[in-house]
Short mmCIF file of C-alpha atoms and ligand atoms in Angstrom, two decimals:
data_model
loop_
_atom_site.label_atom_id
_atom_site.label_comp_id
_atom_site.label_asym_id
_atom_site.label_seq_id
_atom_site.Cartn_x
_atom_site.Cartn_y
_atom_site.Cartn_z
CA UNK A 1 29.18 174.95 -41.90
CA UNK A 2 31.35 171.90 -41.32
CA UNK A 3 29.24 168.95 -40.31
CA UNK A 4 32.11 167.72 -38.41
CA UNK A 5 33.49 168.28 -35.15
CA UNK A 6 37.12 168.58 -34.74
CA UNK A 7 38.44 165.68 -32.04
CA UNK A 8 42.06 165.87 -33.15
CA UNK A 9 43.94 165.84 -29.79
CA UNK A 10 46.03 168.99 -28.71
CA UNK A 11 49.61 167.49 -28.76
CA UNK A 12 50.74 169.41 -25.31
CA UNK A 13 47.67 167.89 -23.84
CA UNK A 14 48.26 164.55 -25.19
CA UNK A 15 52.20 164.42 -24.45
CA UNK A 16 51.71 165.78 -20.53
CA UNK A 17 49.27 163.00 -19.90
CA UNK A 18 51.12 160.14 -21.32
CA UNK A 19 54.15 161.01 -19.17
CA UNK A 20 52.65 162.49 -16.23
CA UNK A 21 51.96 159.59 -14.10
CA UNK A 22 54.98 157.64 -15.17
CA UNK A 23 58.37 157.63 -13.07
CA UNK A 24 61.49 159.29 -15.01
CA UNK A 25 63.17 155.69 -13.56
CA UNK A 26 60.45 153.49 -15.67
CA UNK A 27 60.44 155.65 -18.27
CA UNK A 28 64.75 154.84 -18.17
CA UNK A 29 63.70 151.39 -18.05
CA UNK A 30 61.18 151.04 -20.74
CA UNK A 31 63.95 151.88 -23.24
CA UNK A 32 66.42 149.24 -21.69
CA UNK A 33 63.28 146.78 -22.09
CA UNK A 34 63.52 147.64 -26.08
CA UNK A 35 66.84 147.13 -25.92
CA UNK A 36 66.68 143.38 -24.51
CA UNK A 37 63.15 142.55 -26.57
CA UNK A 38 65.77 143.24 -29.58
CA UNK A 39 68.16 140.79 -28.46
CA UNK A 40 64.99 138.51 -28.55
CA UNK A 41 64.10 139.49 -32.14
CA UNK A 42 67.63 138.91 -32.66
CA UNK A 43 68.33 135.38 -31.43
CA UNK A 44 64.89 133.91 -33.04
CA UNK A 45 67.16 134.32 -35.95
CA UNK A 46 70.23 133.40 -35.03
CA UNK A 47 69.77 130.70 -32.29
CA UNK A 48 72.77 131.93 -29.71
CA UNK A 49 75.19 128.94 -28.77
CA UNK A 50 75.58 129.47 -25.50
CA UNK A 51 72.63 128.36 -23.56
CA UNK A 52 73.36 129.45 -20.43
CA UNK A 53 74.04 132.90 -21.65
CA UNK A 54 72.20 133.66 -24.81
CA UNK A 55 72.48 137.40 -24.44
CA UNK A 56 76.66 137.62 -24.28
CA UNK A 57 77.63 140.16 -26.81
CA UNK A 58 74.60 142.40 -26.50
CA UNK A 59 74.49 145.86 -24.76
CA UNK A 60 73.00 148.90 -24.25
CA UNK A 61 75.36 152.10 -22.97
CA UNK A 62 72.92 154.80 -21.24
CA UNK A 63 75.34 158.15 -20.55
CA UNK A 64 73.38 160.64 -18.50
CA UNK A 65 74.28 163.97 -17.65
CA UNK A 66 72.51 167.13 -16.03
CA UNK A 67 72.45 168.42 -20.13
CA UNK A 68 71.90 165.61 -22.06
CA UNK A 69 70.85 161.82 -22.11
CA UNK A 70 71.46 158.73 -24.53
CA UNK A 71 71.41 155.11 -24.93
CA UNK A 72 72.77 153.31 -27.78
CA UNK A 73 72.78 149.44 -28.41
CA UNK A 74 73.57 146.66 -30.89
CA UNK A 75 70.34 144.80 -30.22
CA UNK A 76 69.47 144.67 -34.32
CA UNK A 77 68.28 148.12 -34.42
CA UNK A 78 64.71 148.95 -36.45
CA UNK A 79 63.33 147.67 -39.41
CA UNK A 80 62.39 150.66 -41.80
CA UNK A 81 59.29 149.29 -42.53
CA UNK A 82 58.50 149.01 -38.63
CA UNK A 83 59.75 152.53 -37.99
CA UNK A 84 57.31 153.87 -40.55
CA UNK A 85 54.43 151.90 -39.91
CA UNK A 86 54.60 151.16 -36.17
CA UNK A 87 57.51 152.18 -33.95
CA UNK A 88 56.67 156.05 -33.40
CA UNK A 89 52.75 155.56 -33.29
CA UNK A 90 51.53 156.78 -30.25
CA UNK A 91 49.99 153.33 -29.46
CA UNK A 92 50.16 150.20 -30.59
CA UNK A 93 48.19 149.82 -33.66
CA UNK A 94 45.25 146.99 -33.55
CA UNK A 95 46.12 145.37 -36.55
CA UNK A 96 49.79 144.74 -35.68
CA UNK A 97 50.94 140.70 -36.03
CA UNK A 98 51.89 139.38 -32.48
CA UNK A 99 55.33 138.02 -32.15
CA UNK A 100 55.37 135.12 -30.51
CA UNK A 101 58.71 135.78 -28.58
CA UNK A 102 59.31 136.13 -25.15
CA UNK A 103 59.55 140.10 -24.90
CA UNK A 104 57.95 142.77 -23.03
CA UNK A 105 56.92 145.56 -25.11
CA UNK A 106 53.10 145.77 -25.41
CA UNK A 107 51.28 148.84 -25.72
CA UNK A 108 53.47 150.67 -28.29
CA UNK A 109 53.95 153.54 -26.04
CA UNK A 110 56.97 153.08 -24.13
CA UNK A 111 59.68 154.80 -26.10
CA UNK A 112 57.63 157.59 -27.15
CA UNK A 113 56.82 158.35 -23.34
CA UNK A 114 60.51 158.29 -22.36
CA UNK A 115 61.20 160.62 -25.24
CA UNK A 116 58.93 163.03 -24.28
CA UNK A 117 59.23 162.60 -20.64
CA UNK A 118 63.16 163.51 -20.66
CA UNK A 119 63.08 166.33 -23.03
CA UNK A 120 62.03 168.73 -25.73
CA UNK A 121 64.07 167.37 -28.59
CA UNK A 122 64.89 164.10 -29.34
CA UNK A 123 66.31 161.98 -32.14
CA UNK A 124 66.43 157.99 -32.76
CA UNK A 125 69.06 156.90 -35.06
CA UNK A 126 69.33 153.11 -36.09
CA UNK A 127 70.95 150.76 -38.44
CA UNK A 128 69.07 147.42 -38.97
CA UNK A 129 71.00 145.44 -41.69
CA UNK A 130 72.88 147.83 -42.94
CA UNK A 131 69.72 150.28 -43.66
CA UNK A 132 70.77 153.49 -41.14
CA UNK A 133 68.14 156.29 -40.67
CA UNK A 134 67.51 159.16 -37.85
CA UNK A 135 64.05 159.90 -36.38
CA UNK A 136 63.74 162.99 -35.18
CA UNK A 137 61.13 165.02 -32.73
CA UNK A 138 62.05 168.64 -32.20
CA UNK A 139 60.54 171.83 -29.72
CA UNK A 140 58.82 172.84 -33.16
CA UNK A 141 57.15 169.14 -33.89
CA UNK A 142 55.63 169.25 -29.98
CA UNK A 143 54.25 172.99 -30.28
CA UNK A 144 52.35 172.00 -33.34
CA UNK A 145 49.07 170.69 -33.36
CA UNK A 146 48.55 169.65 -36.85
CA UNK A 147 51.68 167.65 -37.73
CA UNK A 148 51.41 164.06 -36.28
CA UNK A 149 54.42 163.18 -38.88
CA UNK A 150 57.54 162.41 -37.95
CA UNK A 151 60.90 163.51 -40.74
CA UNK A 152 62.77 160.37 -41.01
CA UNK A 153 66.41 161.03 -42.11
CA UNK A 154 68.47 158.21 -44.71
CA UNK A 155 72.14 157.97 -43.60
CA UNK A 156 74.71 156.53 -44.61
CA UNK A 157 78.25 154.79 -43.08
CA UNK A 158 79.45 157.67 -43.43
CA UNK A 159 77.30 160.70 -41.70
CA UNK A 160 75.79 157.96 -39.15
CA UNK A 161 76.65 158.62 -35.63
CA UNK A 162 79.81 156.44 -34.51
CA UNK A 163 77.69 154.42 -32.16
CA UNK A 164 75.29 152.58 -34.70
CA UNK A 165 78.59 152.97 -37.99
CA UNK A 166 79.51 149.41 -37.97
CA UNK A 167 76.81 148.09 -35.41
CA UNK A 168 73.14 147.15 -35.93
CA UNK A 169 71.69 148.74 -32.86
CA UNK A 170 70.07 151.77 -32.17
CA UNK A 171 71.16 155.14 -30.84
CA UNK A 172 69.18 157.57 -28.94
CA UNK A 173 69.69 160.62 -27.71
CA UNK A 174 67.34 163.40 -25.77
CA UNK A 175 68.48 167.41 -25.58
CA UNK A 176 66.92 170.20 -24.14
CA UNK A 177 66.22 168.47 -20.82
CA UNK A 178 63.68 169.94 -18.68
CA UNK A 179 64.36 171.47 -15.74
CA UNK A 180 63.48 168.88 -12.87
CA UNK A 181 64.86 166.58 -15.18
CA UNK A 182 68.53 168.08 -15.29
CA UNK A 183 68.64 168.34 -11.54
CA UNK A 184 67.55 164.33 -11.37
CA UNK A 185 70.27 163.73 -13.88
CA UNK A 186 73.10 165.98 -11.99
CA UNK A 187 75.10 164.12 -9.57
CA UNK A 188 76.02 166.99 -7.53
CA UNK A 189 72.21 167.55 -6.77
CA UNK A 190 70.26 164.28 -6.59
CA UNK A 191 71.03 160.74 -5.80
CA UNK A 192 69.07 159.48 -9.11
CA UNK A 193 71.59 157.70 -11.22
CA UNK A 194 72.75 155.81 -7.96
CA UNK A 195 69.61 154.71 -7.44
CA UNK A 196 68.65 153.88 -10.90
CA UNK A 197 71.86 152.07 -11.35
CA UNK A 198 70.98 149.90 -8.15
CA UNK A 199 67.61 149.55 -9.67
CA UNK A 200 69.01 148.15 -13.03
CA UNK A 201 71.08 145.67 -10.82
CA UNK A 202 67.83 143.95 -9.19
CA UNK A 203 65.57 144.88 -12.14
CA UNK A 204 67.91 142.89 -14.92
CA UNK A 205 69.57 140.45 -13.00
CA UNK A 206 68.67 137.53 -14.75
CA UNK A 207 69.00 139.34 -18.15
CA UNK A 208 72.87 140.54 -17.13
CA UNK A 209 73.59 137.33 -15.50
CA UNK A 210 72.15 135.76 -19.43
CA UNK A 211 75.21 137.49 -20.44
CA UNK A 212 73.50 140.89 -21.48
CA UNK A 213 75.81 144.14 -20.75
CA UNK A 214 74.43 147.37 -19.04
CA UNK A 215 76.64 150.52 -18.83
CA UNK A 216 75.60 153.27 -17.13
CA UNK A 217 78.20 156.75 -17.63
CA UNK A 218 81.28 154.28 -18.34
CA UNK A 219 80.28 151.61 -15.48
CA UNK A 220 79.47 148.29 -16.29
CA UNK A 221 76.78 147.45 -13.96
CA UNK A 222 76.66 144.06 -12.01
CA UNK A 223 73.72 141.97 -11.56
CA UNK A 224 72.33 141.61 -7.54
CA UNK A 225 72.26 137.66 -6.97
CA UNK A 226 71.01 135.64 -4.66
CA UNK A 227 71.60 132.34 -4.00
CA UNK A 228 68.91 129.97 -2.06
CA UNK A 229 70.42 127.39 0.69
CA UNK A 230 70.18 123.61 -0.12
CA UNK A 231 71.77 120.25 1.31
CA UNK A 232 73.94 117.93 -0.29
CA UNK A 233 71.63 115.56 -1.52
CA UNK A 234 74.02 112.91 0.59
CA UNK A 235 72.88 114.67 3.73
CA UNK A 236 70.09 112.51 5.87
CA UNK A 237 66.95 113.59 4.79
CA UNK A 238 65.83 114.97 8.48
CA UNK A 239 68.46 117.07 8.77
CA UNK A 240 68.63 118.85 5.28
CA UNK A 241 67.78 122.32 4.39
CA UNK A 242 66.10 122.51 0.88
CA UNK A 243 64.04 125.19 -1.05
CA UNK A 244 59.99 124.39 -1.30
CA UNK A 245 59.65 124.57 -5.16
CA UNK A 246 56.72 125.05 -7.62
CA UNK A 247 56.31 124.56 -11.24
CA UNK A 248 53.47 124.64 -14.01
CA UNK A 249 52.39 125.25 -17.15
CA UNK A 250 49.44 126.60 -18.08
CA UNK A 251 48.00 128.53 -20.90
CA UNK A 252 50.67 129.26 -22.40
CA UNK A 253 53.10 130.72 -19.05
CA UNK A 254 55.20 128.44 -17.57
CA UNK A 255 55.27 129.07 -13.90
CA UNK A 256 58.19 128.51 -11.63
CA UNK A 257 58.20 129.18 -7.72
CA UNK A 258 61.08 128.93 -5.22
CA UNK A 259 61.35 129.69 -1.71
CA UNK A 260 63.44 128.83 1.17
CA UNK A 261 66.64 130.09 2.90
CA UNK A 262 69.44 132.77 1.44
CA UNK A 263 71.74 133.06 4.81
CA UNK A 264 71.70 131.88 8.24
CA UNK A 265 68.74 132.56 10.96
CA UNK A 266 68.95 136.03 12.68
CA UNK A 267 70.45 136.02 16.34
CA UNK A 268 67.69 137.17 18.78
CA UNK A 269 69.93 140.69 19.06
CA UNK A 270 69.69 141.11 15.52
CA UNK A 271 65.97 141.02 15.69
CA UNK A 272 66.02 143.17 18.29
CA UNK A 273 68.37 145.77 16.28
CA UNK A 274 65.99 145.45 13.32
CA UNK A 275 62.64 146.41 15.32
CA UNK A 276 64.60 149.47 16.69
CA UNK A 277 65.68 150.15 12.86
CA UNK A 278 69.23 150.00 13.47
CA UNK A 279 69.96 146.63 11.84
CA UNK A 280 72.92 147.03 9.50
CA UNK A 281 71.99 148.33 6.26
CA UNK A 282 71.02 146.46 3.64
CA UNK A 283 70.42 143.62 5.83
CA UNK A 284 67.00 142.87 4.83
CA UNK A 285 66.79 144.16 1.12
CA UNK A 286 67.10 140.38 -0.23
CA UNK A 287 64.40 139.03 1.98
CA UNK A 288 60.74 138.53 1.05
CA UNK A 289 59.16 137.96 -2.53
CA UNK A 290 60.14 139.15 -6.29
CA UNK A 291 58.32 138.35 -9.53
CA UNK A 292 60.15 137.79 -12.73
CA UNK A 293 58.04 138.40 -15.84
CA UNK A 294 60.12 137.68 -19.03
CA UNK A 295 63.39 137.82 -17.15
CA UNK A 296 62.29 141.22 -15.82
CA UNK A 297 61.97 141.36 -11.97
CA UNK A 298 58.57 143.42 -11.81
CA UNK A 299 58.32 142.79 -7.78
CA UNK A 300 61.77 143.21 -5.96
CA UNK A 301 61.65 141.55 -2.04
CA UNK A 302 58.28 142.53 -1.27
CA UNK A 303 57.13 141.87 2.30
CA UNK A 304 53.61 142.84 2.04
CA UNK A 305 50.38 141.53 1.47
CA UNK A 306 50.54 141.89 -2.08
CA UNK A 307 52.74 138.87 -1.98
CA UNK A 308 51.22 137.00 0.81
CA UNK A 309 52.83 138.59 3.74
CA UNK A 310 50.01 138.94 6.58
CA UNK A 311 47.23 137.57 4.82
CA UNK A 312 45.34 133.57 5.17
CA UNK A 313 47.34 132.75 8.20
CA UNK A 314 50.62 133.84 7.06
CA UNK A 315 52.46 135.91 9.59
CA UNK A 316 53.20 139.47 9.05
CA UNK A 317 56.86 140.32 7.96
CA UNK A 318 59.41 140.43 11.48
CA UNK A 319 62.80 140.47 11.36
CA UNK A 320 62.55 136.80 12.73
CA UNK A 321 61.92 135.77 8.77
CA UNK A 322 64.72 138.03 7.76
CA UNK A 323 66.45 134.57 6.10
CA UNK A 324 63.28 133.92 3.83
CA UNK A 325 63.69 134.69 0.01
CA UNK A 326 61.60 133.63 -2.50
CA UNK A 327 60.87 134.04 -6.53
CA UNK A 328 58.53 133.42 -8.68
CA UNK A 329 58.94 133.82 -12.45
CA UNK A 330 56.31 133.69 -15.23
CA UNK A 331 57.50 133.29 -18.29
CA UNK A 332 55.60 133.61 -21.98
CA UNK A 333 55.68 134.08 -25.45
CA UNK A 334 52.64 136.09 -25.50
CA UNK A 335 53.34 139.35 -23.34
CA UNK A 336 49.78 140.06 -22.83
CA UNK A 337 49.23 137.00 -20.58
CA UNK A 338 51.95 138.04 -18.06
CA UNK A 339 50.21 139.60 -14.88
CA UNK A 340 52.12 142.65 -14.72
CA UNK A 341 50.76 146.10 -14.55
CA UNK A 342 50.62 148.39 -17.61
CA UNK A 343 53.64 150.03 -16.18
CA UNK A 344 55.82 146.91 -16.31
CA UNK A 345 57.28 147.56 -12.97
CA UNK A 346 54.54 145.70 -10.66
CA UNK A 347 52.07 143.05 -10.36
CA UNK A 348 48.66 142.98 -11.25
CA UNK A 349 47.15 142.01 -8.04
CA UNK A 350 44.06 140.86 -9.37
CA UNK A 351 45.13 138.55 -12.17
CA UNK A 352 42.98 135.35 -11.85
CA UNK A 353 46.72 133.77 -12.99
CA UNK A 354 48.56 135.70 -10.59
CA UNK A 355 46.07 135.07 -7.25
CA UNK A 356 46.00 131.20 -8.00
CA UNK A 357 50.08 131.33 -7.69
CA UNK A 358 49.74 133.30 -5.07
CA UNK A 359 47.95 130.35 -2.92
CA UNK A 360 50.77 128.26 -3.06
CA UNK A 361 53.66 131.52 -2.62
CA UNK A 362 51.75 131.47 0.92
CA UNK A 363 52.16 127.42 1.37
CA UNK A 364 55.55 127.45 1.02
CA UNK A 365 56.37 131.07 3.20
CA UNK A 366 54.72 129.23 5.66
CA UNK A 367 56.32 126.54 5.69
CA UNK A 368 59.71 128.68 6.14
CA UNK A 369 57.86 130.83 8.89
CA UNK A 370 57.37 127.79 10.91
CA UNK A 371 60.80 126.90 10.26
CA UNK A 372 61.92 129.78 11.73
CA UNK A 373 59.38 130.17 14.82
CA UNK A 374 60.92 126.25 15.67
CA UNK A 375 64.28 127.11 15.35
CA UNK A 376 64.05 130.62 17.33
CA UNK A 377 66.90 129.63 19.39
CA UNK A 378 70.60 130.60 18.71
CA UNK A 379 72.11 127.07 19.33
CA UNK A 380 75.16 125.43 17.79
CA UNK A 381 72.57 122.80 15.86
CA UNK A 382 70.63 125.57 14.53
CA UNK A 383 74.02 127.11 12.95
CA UNK A 384 75.75 123.23 11.94
CA UNK A 385 72.47 122.85 10.02
CA UNK A 386 72.35 126.33 8.27
CA UNK A 387 76.24 125.65 7.54
CA UNK A 388 75.92 122.20 5.55
CA UNK A 389 73.51 123.72 3.05
CA UNK A 390 74.91 125.70 0.32
CA UNK A 391 73.99 128.35 -1.99
CA UNK A 392 72.14 127.62 -5.18
CA UNK A 393 71.09 129.47 -8.37
CA UNK A 394 67.30 129.71 -7.22
CA UNK A 395 65.75 128.71 -10.01
CA UNK A 396 68.18 125.28 -10.24
CA UNK A 397 67.27 124.34 -7.25
CA UNK A 398 64.88 122.26 -9.03
CA UNK A 399 67.59 119.93 -10.60
CA UNK A 400 68.47 118.20 -7.18
CA UNK A 401 65.06 117.14 -6.38
CA UNK A 402 64.68 113.62 -7.29
CA UNK A 403 61.80 112.08 -9.24
CA UNK A 404 59.58 110.42 -6.13
CA UNK A 405 60.44 113.63 -4.33
CA UNK A 406 57.88 115.62 -6.16
CA UNK A 407 53.99 115.58 -5.45
CA UNK A 408 51.77 116.31 -7.61
CA UNK A 409 49.05 119.47 -7.60
CA UNK A 410 45.91 119.12 -8.29
CA UNK A 411 44.09 121.68 -7.79
CA UNK A 412 44.64 125.72 -9.09
CA UNK A 413 47.01 125.50 -11.95
CA UNK A 414 48.09 121.64 -11.49
CA UNK A 415 51.57 121.23 -11.96
CA UNK A 416 54.05 119.57 -9.06
CA UNK A 417 55.73 120.90 -6.58
CA UNK A 418 58.49 120.06 -4.10
CA UNK A 419 57.85 120.02 0.10
CA UNK A 420 61.40 120.43 1.91
CA UNK A 421 60.84 118.04 4.91
CA UNK A 422 62.40 120.71 7.38
CA UNK A 423 64.49 119.58 10.51
CA UNK A 424 62.50 120.41 14.06
CA UNK A 425 65.14 120.87 16.98
CA UNK A 426 64.69 117.58 19.29
CA UNK A 427 62.94 117.68 22.29
CA UNK A 428 64.45 119.35 25.22
CA UNK A 429 63.18 119.16 29.20
CA UNK A 430 62.01 122.67 28.48
CA UNK A 431 60.07 121.26 25.39
CA UNK A 432 57.05 120.10 28.40
CA UNK A 433 53.69 121.27 28.13
CA UNK A 434 51.21 121.41 30.81
CA UNK A 435 47.78 119.77 31.53
CA UNK A 436 45.08 121.56 33.17
CA UNK A 437 41.68 120.17 34.64
CA UNK A 438 39.27 121.10 37.65
CA UNK A 439 37.25 118.50 39.53
CA UNK A 440 35.32 118.60 42.83
CA UNK A 441 37.68 118.92 45.98
CA UNK A 442 36.53 116.32 47.74
CA UNK A 443 37.37 114.02 44.69
CA UNK A 444 41.07 115.16 44.71
CA UNK A 445 40.95 113.91 48.49
CA UNK A 446 39.84 110.98 47.72
CA UNK A 447 42.30 110.21 45.26
CA UNK A 448 44.92 112.05 47.59
CA UNK A 449 44.32 109.32 50.49
CA UNK A 450 44.37 106.72 48.13
CA UNK A 451 47.80 107.29 46.37
CA UNK A 452 49.48 108.64 48.93
CA UNK A 453 47.38 107.41 52.18
CA UNK A 454 46.68 111.36 53.31
CA UNK A 455 44.22 113.69 52.78
CA UNK A 456 46.15 117.23 52.18
CA UNK A 457 48.56 117.01 49.17
CA UNK A 458 48.08 119.38 46.72
CA UNK A 459 45.81 119.09 43.50
CA UNK A 460 48.98 119.61 41.26
CA UNK A 461 50.85 116.71 43.04
CA UNK A 462 47.86 114.47 42.97
CA UNK A 463 47.40 115.35 39.04
CA UNK A 464 50.84 114.50 38.15
CA UNK A 465 50.82 111.33 40.57
CA UNK A 466 48.16 109.71 38.76
CA UNK A 467 49.94 110.82 35.38
CA UNK A 468 53.08 109.20 36.26
CA UNK A 469 51.13 105.72 37.30
CA UNK A 470 49.35 105.55 34.13
CA UNK A 471 52.49 106.90 32.04
CA UNK A 472 54.52 103.69 33.65
CA UNK A 473 51.65 101.05 33.11
CA UNK A 474 51.36 102.94 29.24
CA UNK A 475 55.30 102.57 28.83
CA UNK A 476 56.03 99.15 29.82
N1 ATP B 501 66.31 149.86 -28.68
C1 ATP B 501 65.73 149.09 -29.92
N2 ATP B 501 65.57 148.30 -30.49
C2 ATP B 501 64.86 147.75 -32.12
N3 ATP B 501 63.46 148.08 -31.93
C3 ATP B 501 63.54 149.31 -30.84
C4 ATP B 501 64.14 149.60 -30.04
N4 ATP B 501 63.55 150.34 -29.50
C5 ATP B 501 62.26 150.73 -29.87
N5 ATP B 501 61.98 149.80 -31.09
C6 ATP B 501 61.01 149.12 -31.91
O1 ATP B 501 59.92 150.43 -31.78
C7 ATP B 501 58.95 149.75 -31.39
C8 ATP B 501 57.97 151.00 -30.21
O2 ATP B 501 58.67 150.98 -28.93
P1 ATP B 501 57.74 150.95 -27.80
O3 ATP B 501 58.33 151.13 -26.65
O4 ATP B 501 57.22 152.50 -28.20
O5 ATP B 501 56.49 150.29 -27.87
P2 ATP B 501 56.39 148.46 -27.86
O6 ATP B 501 57.65 148.25 -27.20
O7 ATP B 501 56.13 147.97 -28.73
O8 ATP B 501 55.62 148.52 -26.42
P3 ATP B 501 55.39 149.27 -24.84
O9 ATP B 501 54.57 150.14 -25.07
O10 ATP B 501 54.52 148.25 -24.21
O11 ATP B 501 56.56 149.27 -24.35
C9 ATP B 501 59.30 148.32 -30.73
O12 ATP B 501 57.96 147.59 -30.56
C10 ATP B 501 60.36 147.70 -31.12
O13 ATP B 501 59.62 147.41 -32.93
MG1 MG B 502 58.80 149.24 -25.40
#
């Protein structure tokens, strides 16, 4: 009798578990993430000349139809040893060295999970510095519990598919699509590809702005760009609209936060329409907080407690705040330090780093919700203020802040912040407030006689006359 019990995983169960909880869209984004991680490895070897657009010249092209899925890139390819030892393992081995690059790959699962999610037959063909090979996953392999190895086939320039022939890059193809996936990929039956295009344009907005190109079925995807209003530094200090900014570096993570206005404040009619759900489409899409980890937008335009709305003295989202947008960026060469969830499409709300930054997010947000409270009335002056400011790239806003305008942050993660001195509307007659107090009737009567030589004046008039007398003396 054998002295061991068989604990080998059943492949069907394992693959099922792996793919069950991942959304199809997130699985595809994992493949795009791998391309961008590839670019980081490339530019670490050959630093780009254009520092503003370091990803220029690199691309990922997706071709998706109801019968097949493919993604090809020119991001350097997979080295042979990496393919043999690591890239196809289900989970990153413990002895793998950290790369010290601003990548997001961490668990060693993304690529395989995406392939298994989409179809029963796939292949990864890659050209790394001229070494070309293919790793194939067949449906027979998926059915075989005993086979945990994948064949590698060497290819030559002649036999390689065109997309990796003269290019150092990777070509992934998936066939035998699962029927639900095939349905989602069918433009006639589903909106999936439209949604995917829009998610790519928001989630990779910074990466695309840095020069990376993403194509979906031949269309180049444009980045969703948002500018924050900042006044010309020559404007008088008390009439400037500037974003609130915070920046720090702690334990190998750079944190940059910026929040401000990205459009004019809404008119009362607009607020009304939004409340009734009749607002223009896309109106409130950009407002709220976005969180960015190593250039990937992991939370987009959030208006919930996750980003500090409706807690600790900050009002819950309301259309009055539709003009407010904020962004927090975390950057690290150690992906494990980023406060992202395991799917990398959300923030780990319990991370200490995130919770500490969230205190500052709330402070900045409150600054702007208060501002909109003061400027609820749709006046010419309000319009003029907003028009005097122009849209700037959110993370460039700090360049306009002068040395002496920063203040040190002592608690939390330290660092420095710029708190804008936002304008208040001038006081008008309508700004009067009431003073209320209670006094015994006989005392009011006495004061009435003293002031007016009669004892039947109303308590209001008596109180007001007292105030006016003292005001006259105080103003001398
Ligand atoms: N398009 C690509 N270009 C270059 N290398 C790639 C590409 N796709 C995958 N790889 C290599 O394959 C490895 C495995 O990818 P996979 O997505 O499964 O895991 P990961 O990126 O390391 O971690 P995570 O599960 O967090 O994404 C990558 O680390 C990388 O070395
Ligand atoms: Mg990955």
